[in-house]
Tab-separated table of C-alpha atoms in Angstrom:
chain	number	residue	atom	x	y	z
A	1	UNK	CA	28.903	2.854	4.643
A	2	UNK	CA	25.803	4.863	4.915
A	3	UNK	CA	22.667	3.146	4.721
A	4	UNK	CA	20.800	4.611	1.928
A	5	UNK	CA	23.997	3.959	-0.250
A	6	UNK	CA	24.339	0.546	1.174
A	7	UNK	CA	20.472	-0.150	0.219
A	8	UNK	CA	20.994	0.732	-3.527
A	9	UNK	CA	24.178	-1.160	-3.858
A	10	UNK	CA	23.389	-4.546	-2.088
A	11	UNK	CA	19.305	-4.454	-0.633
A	12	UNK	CA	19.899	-8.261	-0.271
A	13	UNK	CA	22.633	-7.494	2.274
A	14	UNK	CA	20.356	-4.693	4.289
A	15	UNK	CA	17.766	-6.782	4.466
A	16	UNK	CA	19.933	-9.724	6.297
A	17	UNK	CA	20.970	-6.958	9.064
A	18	UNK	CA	19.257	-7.050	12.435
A	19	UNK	CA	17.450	-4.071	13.341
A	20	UNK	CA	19.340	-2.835	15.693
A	21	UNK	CA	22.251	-3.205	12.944
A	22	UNK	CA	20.144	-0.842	10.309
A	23	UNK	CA	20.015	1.689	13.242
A	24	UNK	CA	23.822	1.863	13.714
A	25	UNK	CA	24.398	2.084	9.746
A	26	UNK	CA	22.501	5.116	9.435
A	27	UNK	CA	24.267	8.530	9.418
A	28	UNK	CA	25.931	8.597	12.497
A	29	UNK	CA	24.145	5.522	13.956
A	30	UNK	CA	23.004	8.102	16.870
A	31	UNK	CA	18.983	8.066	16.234
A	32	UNK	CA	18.092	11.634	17.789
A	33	UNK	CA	15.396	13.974	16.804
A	34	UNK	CA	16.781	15.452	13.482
A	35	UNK	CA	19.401	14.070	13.206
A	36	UNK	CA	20.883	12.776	9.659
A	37	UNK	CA	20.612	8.709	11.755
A	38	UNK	CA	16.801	9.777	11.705
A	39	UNK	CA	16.504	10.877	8.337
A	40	UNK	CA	18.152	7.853	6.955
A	41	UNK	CA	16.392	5.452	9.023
A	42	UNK	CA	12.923	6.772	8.033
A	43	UNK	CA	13.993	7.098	4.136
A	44	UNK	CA	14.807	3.368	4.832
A	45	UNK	CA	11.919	2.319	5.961
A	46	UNK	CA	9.781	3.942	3.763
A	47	UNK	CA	11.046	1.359	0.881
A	48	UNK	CA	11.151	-2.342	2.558
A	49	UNK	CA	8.217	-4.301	2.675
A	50	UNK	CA	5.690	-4.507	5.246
A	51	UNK	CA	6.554	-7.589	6.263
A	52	UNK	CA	9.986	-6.417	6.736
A	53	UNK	CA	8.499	-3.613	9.353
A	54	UNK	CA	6.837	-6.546	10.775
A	55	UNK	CA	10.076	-8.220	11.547
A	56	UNK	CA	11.886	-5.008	12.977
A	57	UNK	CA	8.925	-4.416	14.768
A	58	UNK	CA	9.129	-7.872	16.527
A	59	UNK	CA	13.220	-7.179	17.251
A	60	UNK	CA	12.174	-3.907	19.260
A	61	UNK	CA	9.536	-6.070	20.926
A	62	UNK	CA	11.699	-9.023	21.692
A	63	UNK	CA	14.615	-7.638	22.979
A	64	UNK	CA	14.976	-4.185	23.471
A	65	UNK	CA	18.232	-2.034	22.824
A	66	UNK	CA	19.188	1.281	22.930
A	67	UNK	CA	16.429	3.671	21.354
A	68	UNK	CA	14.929	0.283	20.320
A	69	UNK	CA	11.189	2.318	21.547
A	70	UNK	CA	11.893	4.983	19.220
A	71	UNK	CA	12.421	2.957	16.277
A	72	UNK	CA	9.154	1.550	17.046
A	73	UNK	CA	7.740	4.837	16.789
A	74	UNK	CA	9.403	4.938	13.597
A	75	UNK	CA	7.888	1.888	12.387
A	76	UNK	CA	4.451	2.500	13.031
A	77	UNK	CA	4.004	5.883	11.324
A	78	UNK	CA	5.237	3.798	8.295
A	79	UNK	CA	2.619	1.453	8.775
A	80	UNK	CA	0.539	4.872	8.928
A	81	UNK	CA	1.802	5.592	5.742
A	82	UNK	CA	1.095	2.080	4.255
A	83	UNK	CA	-3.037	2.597	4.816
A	84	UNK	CA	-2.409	5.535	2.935
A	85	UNK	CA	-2.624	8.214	6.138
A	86	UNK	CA	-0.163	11.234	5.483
A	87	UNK	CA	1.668	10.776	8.516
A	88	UNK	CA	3.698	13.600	10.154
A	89	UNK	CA	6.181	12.110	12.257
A	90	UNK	CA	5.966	13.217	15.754
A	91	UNK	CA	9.400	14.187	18.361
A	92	UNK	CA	11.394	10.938	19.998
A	93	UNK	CA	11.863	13.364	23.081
A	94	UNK	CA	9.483	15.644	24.391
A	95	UNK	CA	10.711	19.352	24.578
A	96	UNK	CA	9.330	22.320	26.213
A	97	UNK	CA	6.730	24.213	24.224
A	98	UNK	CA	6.341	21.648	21.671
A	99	UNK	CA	3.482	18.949	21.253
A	100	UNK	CA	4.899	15.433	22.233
A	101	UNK	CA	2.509	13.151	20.185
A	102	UNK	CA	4.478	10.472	18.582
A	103	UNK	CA	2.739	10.898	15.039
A	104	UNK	CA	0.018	12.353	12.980
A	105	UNK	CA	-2.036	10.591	10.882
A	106	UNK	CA	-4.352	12.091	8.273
A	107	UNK	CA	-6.502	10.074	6.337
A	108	UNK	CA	-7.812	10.529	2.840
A	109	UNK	CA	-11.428	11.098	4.451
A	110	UNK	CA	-10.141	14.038	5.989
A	111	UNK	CA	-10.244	12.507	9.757
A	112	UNK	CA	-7.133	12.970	11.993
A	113	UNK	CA	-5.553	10.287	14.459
A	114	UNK	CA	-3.138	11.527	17.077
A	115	UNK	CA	-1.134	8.512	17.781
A	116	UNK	CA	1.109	7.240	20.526
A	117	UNK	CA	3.181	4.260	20.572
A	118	UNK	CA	3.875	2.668	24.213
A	119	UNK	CA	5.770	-0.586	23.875
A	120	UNK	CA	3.728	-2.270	26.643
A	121	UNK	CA	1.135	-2.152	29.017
A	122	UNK	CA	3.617	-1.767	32.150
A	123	UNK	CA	3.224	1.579	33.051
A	124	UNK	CA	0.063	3.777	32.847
A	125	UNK	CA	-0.628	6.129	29.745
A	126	UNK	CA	-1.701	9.554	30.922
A	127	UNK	CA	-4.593	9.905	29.055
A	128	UNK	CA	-5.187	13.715	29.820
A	129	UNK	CA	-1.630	14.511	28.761
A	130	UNK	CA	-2.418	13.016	25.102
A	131	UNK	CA	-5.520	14.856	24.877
A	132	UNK	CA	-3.672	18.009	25.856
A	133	UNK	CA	-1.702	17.219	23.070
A	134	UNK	CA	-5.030	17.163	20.787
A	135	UNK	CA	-5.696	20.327	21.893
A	136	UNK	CA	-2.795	22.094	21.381
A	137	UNK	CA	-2.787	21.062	18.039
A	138	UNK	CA	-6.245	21.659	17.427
A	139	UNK	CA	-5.722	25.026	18.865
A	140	UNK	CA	-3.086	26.053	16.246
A	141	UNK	CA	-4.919	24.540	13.175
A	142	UNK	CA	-2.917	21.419	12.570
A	143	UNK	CA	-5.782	19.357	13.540
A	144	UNK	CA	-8.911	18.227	11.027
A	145	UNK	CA	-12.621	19.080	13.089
A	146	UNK	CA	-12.727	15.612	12.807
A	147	UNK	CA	-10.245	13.581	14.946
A	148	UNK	CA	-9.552	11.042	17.497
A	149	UNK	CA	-6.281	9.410	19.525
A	150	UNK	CA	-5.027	6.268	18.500
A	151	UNK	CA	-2.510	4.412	20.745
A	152	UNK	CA	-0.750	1.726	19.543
A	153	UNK	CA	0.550	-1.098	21.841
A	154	UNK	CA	3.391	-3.284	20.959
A	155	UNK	CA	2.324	-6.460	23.292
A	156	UNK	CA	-1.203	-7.896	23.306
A	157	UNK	CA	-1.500	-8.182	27.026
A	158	UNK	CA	-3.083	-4.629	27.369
A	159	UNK	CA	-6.093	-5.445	29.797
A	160	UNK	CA	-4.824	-2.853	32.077
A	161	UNK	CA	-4.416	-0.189	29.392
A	162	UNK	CA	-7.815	-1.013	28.232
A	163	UNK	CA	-9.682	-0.481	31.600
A	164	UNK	CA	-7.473	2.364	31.799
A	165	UNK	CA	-9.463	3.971	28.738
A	166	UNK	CA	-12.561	2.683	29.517
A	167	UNK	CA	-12.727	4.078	33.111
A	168	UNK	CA	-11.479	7.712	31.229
A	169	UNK	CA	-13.598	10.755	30.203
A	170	UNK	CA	-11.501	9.889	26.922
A	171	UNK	CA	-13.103	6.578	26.485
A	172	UNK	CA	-15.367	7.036	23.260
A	173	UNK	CA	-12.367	9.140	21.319
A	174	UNK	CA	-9.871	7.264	22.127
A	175	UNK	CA	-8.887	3.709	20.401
A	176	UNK	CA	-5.937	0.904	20.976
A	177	UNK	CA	-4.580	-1.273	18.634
A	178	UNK	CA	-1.384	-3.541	19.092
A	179	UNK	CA	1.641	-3.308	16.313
A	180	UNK	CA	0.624	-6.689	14.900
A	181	UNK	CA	-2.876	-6.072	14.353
A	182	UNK	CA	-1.954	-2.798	12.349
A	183	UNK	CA	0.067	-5.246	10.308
A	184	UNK	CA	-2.717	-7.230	9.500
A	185	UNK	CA	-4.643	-4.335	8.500
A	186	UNK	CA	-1.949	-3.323	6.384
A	187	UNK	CA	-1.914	-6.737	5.185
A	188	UNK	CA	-5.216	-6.912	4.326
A	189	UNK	CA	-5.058	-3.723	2.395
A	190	UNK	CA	-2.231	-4.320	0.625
A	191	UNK	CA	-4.275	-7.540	-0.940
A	192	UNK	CA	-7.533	-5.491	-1.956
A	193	UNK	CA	-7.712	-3.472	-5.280
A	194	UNK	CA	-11.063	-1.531	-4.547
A	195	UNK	CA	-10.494	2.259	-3.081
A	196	UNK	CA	-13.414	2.187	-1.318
A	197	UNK	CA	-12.400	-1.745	1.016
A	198	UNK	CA	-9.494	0.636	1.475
A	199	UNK	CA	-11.323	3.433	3.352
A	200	UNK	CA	-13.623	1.149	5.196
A	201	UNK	CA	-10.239	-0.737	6.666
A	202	UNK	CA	-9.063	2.872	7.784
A	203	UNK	CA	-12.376	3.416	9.736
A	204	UNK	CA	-11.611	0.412	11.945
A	205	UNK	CA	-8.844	2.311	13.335
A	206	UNK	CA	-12.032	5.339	14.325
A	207	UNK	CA	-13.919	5.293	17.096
A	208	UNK	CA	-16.940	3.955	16.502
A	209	UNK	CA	-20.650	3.194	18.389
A	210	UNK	CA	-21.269	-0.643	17.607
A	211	UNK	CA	-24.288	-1.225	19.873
A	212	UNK	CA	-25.603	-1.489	16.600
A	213	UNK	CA	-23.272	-4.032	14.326
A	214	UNK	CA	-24.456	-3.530	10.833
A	215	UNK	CA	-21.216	-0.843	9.681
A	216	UNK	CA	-18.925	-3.341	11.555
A	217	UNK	CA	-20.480	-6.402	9.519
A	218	UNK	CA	-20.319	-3.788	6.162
A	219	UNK	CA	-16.612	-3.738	6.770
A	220	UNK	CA	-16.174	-7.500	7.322
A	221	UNK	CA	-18.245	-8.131	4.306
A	222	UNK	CA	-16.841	-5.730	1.936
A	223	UNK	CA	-13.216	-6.664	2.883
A	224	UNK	CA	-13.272	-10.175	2.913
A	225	UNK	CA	-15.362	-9.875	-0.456
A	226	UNK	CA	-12.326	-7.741	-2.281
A	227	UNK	CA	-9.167	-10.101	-1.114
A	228	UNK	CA	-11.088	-13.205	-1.522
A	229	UNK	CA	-12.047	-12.364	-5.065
A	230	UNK	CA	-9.071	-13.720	-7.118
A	231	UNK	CA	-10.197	-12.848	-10.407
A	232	UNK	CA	-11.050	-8.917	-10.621
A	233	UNK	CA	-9.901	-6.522	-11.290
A	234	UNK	CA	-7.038	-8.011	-13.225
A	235	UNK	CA	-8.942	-10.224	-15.301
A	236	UNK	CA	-11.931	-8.835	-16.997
A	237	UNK	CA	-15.428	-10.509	-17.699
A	238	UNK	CA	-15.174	-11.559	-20.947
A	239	UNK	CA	-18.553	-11.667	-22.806
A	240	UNK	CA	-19.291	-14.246	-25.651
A	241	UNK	CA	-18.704	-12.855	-29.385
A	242	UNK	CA	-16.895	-10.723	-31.064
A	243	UNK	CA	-14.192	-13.035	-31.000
A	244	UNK	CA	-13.454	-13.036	-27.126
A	245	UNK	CA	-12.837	-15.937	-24.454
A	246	UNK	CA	-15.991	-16.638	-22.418
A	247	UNK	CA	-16.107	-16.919	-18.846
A	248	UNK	CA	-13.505	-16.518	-15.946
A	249	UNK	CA	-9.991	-17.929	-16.445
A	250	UNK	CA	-8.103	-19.534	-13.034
A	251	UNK	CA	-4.450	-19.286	-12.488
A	252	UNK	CA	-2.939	-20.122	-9.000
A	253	UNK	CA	-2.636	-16.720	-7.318
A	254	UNK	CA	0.560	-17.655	-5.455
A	255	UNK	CA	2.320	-17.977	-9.439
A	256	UNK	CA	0.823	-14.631	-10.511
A	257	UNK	CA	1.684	-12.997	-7.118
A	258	UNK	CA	5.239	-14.627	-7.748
A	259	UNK	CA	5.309	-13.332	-11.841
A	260	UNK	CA	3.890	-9.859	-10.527
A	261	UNK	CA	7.411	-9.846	-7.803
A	262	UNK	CA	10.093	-10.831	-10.647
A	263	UNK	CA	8.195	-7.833	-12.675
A	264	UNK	CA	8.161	-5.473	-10.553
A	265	UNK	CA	12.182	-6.479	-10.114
A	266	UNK	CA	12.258	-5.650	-13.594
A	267	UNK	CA	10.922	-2.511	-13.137
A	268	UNK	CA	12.346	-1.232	-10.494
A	269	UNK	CA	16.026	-1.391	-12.254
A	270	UNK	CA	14.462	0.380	-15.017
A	271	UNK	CA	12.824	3.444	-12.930
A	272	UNK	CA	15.673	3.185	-10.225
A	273	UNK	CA	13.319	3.467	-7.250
A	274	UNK	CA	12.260	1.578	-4.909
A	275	UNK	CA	8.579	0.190	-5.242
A	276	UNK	CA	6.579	-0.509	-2.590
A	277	UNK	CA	2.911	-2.296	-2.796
A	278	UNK	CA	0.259	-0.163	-2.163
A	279	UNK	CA	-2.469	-2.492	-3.467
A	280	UNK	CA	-3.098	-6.201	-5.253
A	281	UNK	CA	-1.480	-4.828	-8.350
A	282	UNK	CA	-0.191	-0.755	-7.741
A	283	UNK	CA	2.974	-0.045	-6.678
A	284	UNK	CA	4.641	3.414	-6.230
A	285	UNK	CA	7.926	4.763	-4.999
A	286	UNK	CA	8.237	6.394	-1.275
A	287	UNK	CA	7.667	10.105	-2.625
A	288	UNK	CA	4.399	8.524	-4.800
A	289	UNK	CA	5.509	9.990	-7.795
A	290	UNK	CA	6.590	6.594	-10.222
A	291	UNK	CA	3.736	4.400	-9.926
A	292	UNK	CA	3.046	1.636	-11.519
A	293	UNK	CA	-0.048	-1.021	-12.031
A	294	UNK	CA	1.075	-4.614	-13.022
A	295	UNK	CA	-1.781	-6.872	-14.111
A	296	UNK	CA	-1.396	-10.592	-15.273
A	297	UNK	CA	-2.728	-13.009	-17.693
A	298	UNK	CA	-2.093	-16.526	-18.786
A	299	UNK	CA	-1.763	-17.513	-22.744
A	300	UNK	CA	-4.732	-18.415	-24.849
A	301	UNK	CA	-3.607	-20.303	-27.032
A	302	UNK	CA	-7.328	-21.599	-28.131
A	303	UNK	CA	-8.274	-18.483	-29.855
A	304	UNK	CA	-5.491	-17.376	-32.927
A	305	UNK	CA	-3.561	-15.002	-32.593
A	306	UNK	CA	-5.393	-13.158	-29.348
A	307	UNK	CA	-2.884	-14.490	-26.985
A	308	UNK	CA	-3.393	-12.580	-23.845
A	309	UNK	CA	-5.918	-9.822	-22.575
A	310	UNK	CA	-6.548	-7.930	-19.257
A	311	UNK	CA	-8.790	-4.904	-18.086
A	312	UNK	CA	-7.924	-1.054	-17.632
A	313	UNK	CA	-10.102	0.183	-14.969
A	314	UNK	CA	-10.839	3.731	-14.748
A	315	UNK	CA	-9.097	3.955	-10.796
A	316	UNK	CA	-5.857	2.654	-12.644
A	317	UNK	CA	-6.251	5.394	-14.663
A	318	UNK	CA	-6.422	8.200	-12.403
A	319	UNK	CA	-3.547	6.563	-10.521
A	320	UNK	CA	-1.028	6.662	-13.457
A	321	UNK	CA	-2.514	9.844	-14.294
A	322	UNK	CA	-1.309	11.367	-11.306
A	323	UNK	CA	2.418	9.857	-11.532
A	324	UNK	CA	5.951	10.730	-12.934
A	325	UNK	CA	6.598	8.340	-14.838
A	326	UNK	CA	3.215	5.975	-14.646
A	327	UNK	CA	3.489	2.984	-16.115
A	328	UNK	CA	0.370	0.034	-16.806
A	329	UNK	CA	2.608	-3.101	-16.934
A	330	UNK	CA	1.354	-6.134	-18.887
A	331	UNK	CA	2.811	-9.504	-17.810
A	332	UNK	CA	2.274	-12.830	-19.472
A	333	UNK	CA	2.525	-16.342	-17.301
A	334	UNK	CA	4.732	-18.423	-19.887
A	335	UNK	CA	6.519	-15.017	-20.853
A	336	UNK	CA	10.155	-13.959	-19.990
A	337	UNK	CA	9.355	-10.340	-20.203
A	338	UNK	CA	6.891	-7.864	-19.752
A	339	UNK	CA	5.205	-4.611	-21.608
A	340	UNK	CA	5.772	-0.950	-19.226
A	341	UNK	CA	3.388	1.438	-21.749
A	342	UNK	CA	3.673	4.859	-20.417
A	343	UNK	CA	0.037	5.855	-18.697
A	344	UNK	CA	0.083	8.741	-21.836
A	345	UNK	CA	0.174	6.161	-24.818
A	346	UNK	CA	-2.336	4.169	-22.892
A	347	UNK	CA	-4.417	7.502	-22.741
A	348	UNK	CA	-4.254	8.215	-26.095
A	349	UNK	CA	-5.441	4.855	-27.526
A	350	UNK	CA	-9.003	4.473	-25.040
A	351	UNK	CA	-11.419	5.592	-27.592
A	352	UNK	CA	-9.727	3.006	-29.828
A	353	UNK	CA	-10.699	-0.087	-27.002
A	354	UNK	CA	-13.844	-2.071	-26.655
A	355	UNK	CA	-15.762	-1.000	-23.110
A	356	UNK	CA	-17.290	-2.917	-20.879
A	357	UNK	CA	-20.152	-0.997	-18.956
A	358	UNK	CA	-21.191	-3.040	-15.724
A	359	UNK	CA	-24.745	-3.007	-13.993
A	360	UNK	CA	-24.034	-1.400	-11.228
A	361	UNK	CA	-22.606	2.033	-13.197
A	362	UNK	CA	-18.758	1.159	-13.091
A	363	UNK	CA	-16.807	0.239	-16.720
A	364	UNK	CA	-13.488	-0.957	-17.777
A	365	UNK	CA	-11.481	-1.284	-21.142
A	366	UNK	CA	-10.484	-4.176	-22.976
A	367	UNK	CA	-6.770	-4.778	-23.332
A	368	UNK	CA	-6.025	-7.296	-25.821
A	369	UNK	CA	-2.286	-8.466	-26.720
A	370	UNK	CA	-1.903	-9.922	-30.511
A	371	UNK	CA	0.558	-12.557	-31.586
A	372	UNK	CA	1.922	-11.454	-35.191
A	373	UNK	CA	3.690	-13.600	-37.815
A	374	UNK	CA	7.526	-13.735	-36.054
A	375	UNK	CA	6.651	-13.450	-32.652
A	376	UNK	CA	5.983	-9.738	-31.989
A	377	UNK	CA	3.480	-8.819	-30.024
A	378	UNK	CA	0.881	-5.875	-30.835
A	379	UNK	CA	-1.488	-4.375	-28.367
A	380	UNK	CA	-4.899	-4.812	-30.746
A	381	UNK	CA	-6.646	-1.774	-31.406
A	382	UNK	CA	-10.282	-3.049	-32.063
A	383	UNK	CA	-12.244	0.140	-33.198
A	384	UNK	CA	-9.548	1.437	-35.432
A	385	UNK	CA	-7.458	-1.860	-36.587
A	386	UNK	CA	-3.906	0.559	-35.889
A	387	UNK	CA	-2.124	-2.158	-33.323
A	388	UNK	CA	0.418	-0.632	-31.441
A	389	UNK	CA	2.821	-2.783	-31.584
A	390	UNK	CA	5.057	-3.557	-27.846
A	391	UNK	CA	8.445	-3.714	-28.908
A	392	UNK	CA	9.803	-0.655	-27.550
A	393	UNK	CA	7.793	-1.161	-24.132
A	394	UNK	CA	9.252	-4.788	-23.731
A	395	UNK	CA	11.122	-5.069	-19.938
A	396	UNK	CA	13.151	-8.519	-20.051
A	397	UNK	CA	12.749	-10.224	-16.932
A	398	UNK	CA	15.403	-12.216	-14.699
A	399	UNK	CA	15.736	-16.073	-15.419
């Protein structure tokens, strides 16, 4: 059975295969440059998890097998693609005339990494041949003014490779990172919510001059600050009056991360892609065009009929904007269902939301969820007292 068909019919049973397995299930199971094995394999892994590239990652590592290297190669430029680069996948095989860099990375900043994936430090990288490679594309336009190499090691014992840079005339453009590490950093990202934690995780992966440590401590501050912070941005800082909860509001973050997965479950039958985590609480599909931002909240059941509320941040916004379909996803803690509301009916019903305008220039919108008389739920409209009520948005979630 071929593998993409195999993934929409039983992911469960994909996921159980070995690496090595996934390989031989795609098209031919022959992984060659352009072939259809290639195509499926990197469709594939496009949609699984990080953590699942973590664990194929480890297989090539571990015990290698045929094209087991170029899998790897495979498997990093998806990690690329996780830290948001848009990757162009380089050639398994080198072929006369054509640049042999494994991939190209291109990140939203507008800086370009050339990157090259050596499975371990036993051999000697040629340097010059990589930068050759930088050049040629450089030459013909491909590459941004701004760029650098990146190679990426899958073992940690890489003294050798190290001195190998550091002794080079490449030394202050050129950067090494092993698999796992770019893991973590995907990691890391994945749990963050703020755009701009996001591009200060990509510049770890730039050269940079750290005599001086303060834009090294910026992005160990800044980071840390973002995943650490449980409550924003999915809860909003409720002021006192006007009928709203004071103060911040604590749920476990292992239950909502675990409410957030069974939701996006839900929605993922509905849309019939794939949806891959791209932060804390947006998702999108492998071509970026469904996207979706799932945001949780526990019941208040001290204050009437406002049973649940949440924030809509304006970088939400211009992330559903951008989609086909986009949908802001309300979940509830004691709830066996959720609310998809299209991005557009969201749109149309801002100027009808309370607004919270912060100190430090940034706002966000109120979003409120009514309990009515029979258990239907209405999203309140405070500034024009037309609810909208959530029936037709309701997803019911697996018990």
């Amino acid at each position: 059975m071929a593998l993409l068909s195999f993934w929409v019919k039983d992911p469960a049973s994909v996921l159980s295969l070995t690496v090595e397995q996934v390989v031989a299930s795609a098209g031919d199971g022959k992984l060659r440059d352009d072939s259809e094995c290639s195509k499926e394999l990197r469709s594939f892994l496009a949609e699984v998890p990080s953590d699942v590239l973590t664990r194929y990652a480890d297989s090539c590592l571990a015990a290698s097998f045929p094209k087991s290297g170029q899998v790897l190669q495979d498997i990093v430029n998806e990690l690329g693609r996780r830290l948001d680069y848009q990757v162009l996948n380089g050639r398994y095989q080198g072929v006369t005339n054509a640049v042999g860099n494994d991939g190209l990375w291109r990140s939203p900043e507008g800086h370009d990494l050339l990157v090259e994936v050596k499975t371990s430090d036993g051999f000697r990288v040629s340097l010059d041949t990589i930068a050759g490679y930088r050049d040629k594309l450089r030459a013909s336009g491909t590459l941004a003014h701004s760029n650098s190499m990146l190679i990426v090691v899958g073992r940690d014992d890489t003294g050798e490779l190290e001195a190998q840079v550091r002794g080079s005339r490449h030394a202050w453009d050129t950067r090494l990172i092993s698999v796992d590490a770019l893991h973590r950093l995907v990691a890391l990202k994945e749990n963050t919510e703020e755009a701009e934690t996001a591009a200060k995780i990509r510049s770890v992966l730039r050269p940079l001059e750290y005599t001086r440590l303060d834009a090294l401590i910026d992005v160990m501050f800044s980071t840390a600050k973002d995943v650490e912070d449980k409550s924003p941005p999915d809860v909003p800082s409720l002021e006192e009056g006007g009928g709203e909860p004071s103060g911040w509001v604590f749920t476990d973050p292992s239950l909502i991360q675990a409410k957030r997965q069974a939701i996006i479950a839900a929605i993922t039958e509905r849309v019939g892609h794939k949806l891959i985590k791209k932060s804390r609480a947006t998702y999108w599909d492998s071509d970026k065009r469904t996207r979706v931002v799932c945001t949780i909240s526990k019941r208040h059941s001290d204050h009437g009929a406002l049973a649940y509320w949440y924030a809509y941040h304006p970088a939400w916004d211009t992330f559903l904007a951008e989609a086909m379909p986009g949908l802001f996803v309300l979940g509830a803690m004691d709830l066996s269902r959720a609310f998809a509301i299209p991005v557009e009916v969201m749109r149309s019903h801002l100027e009808e939301l309370n607004v919270t305008n912060k100190s430090d220039g940034t706002h966000y919108w109120h979003i409120q969820i009514l309990e009515q008389a029979g258990g239907a739920f209405a999203l309140k409209m405070p500034k024009s007292g037309k609810h909208v009520l959530l029936a037709p948005f309701e997803i019911n979630l697996a018990t």
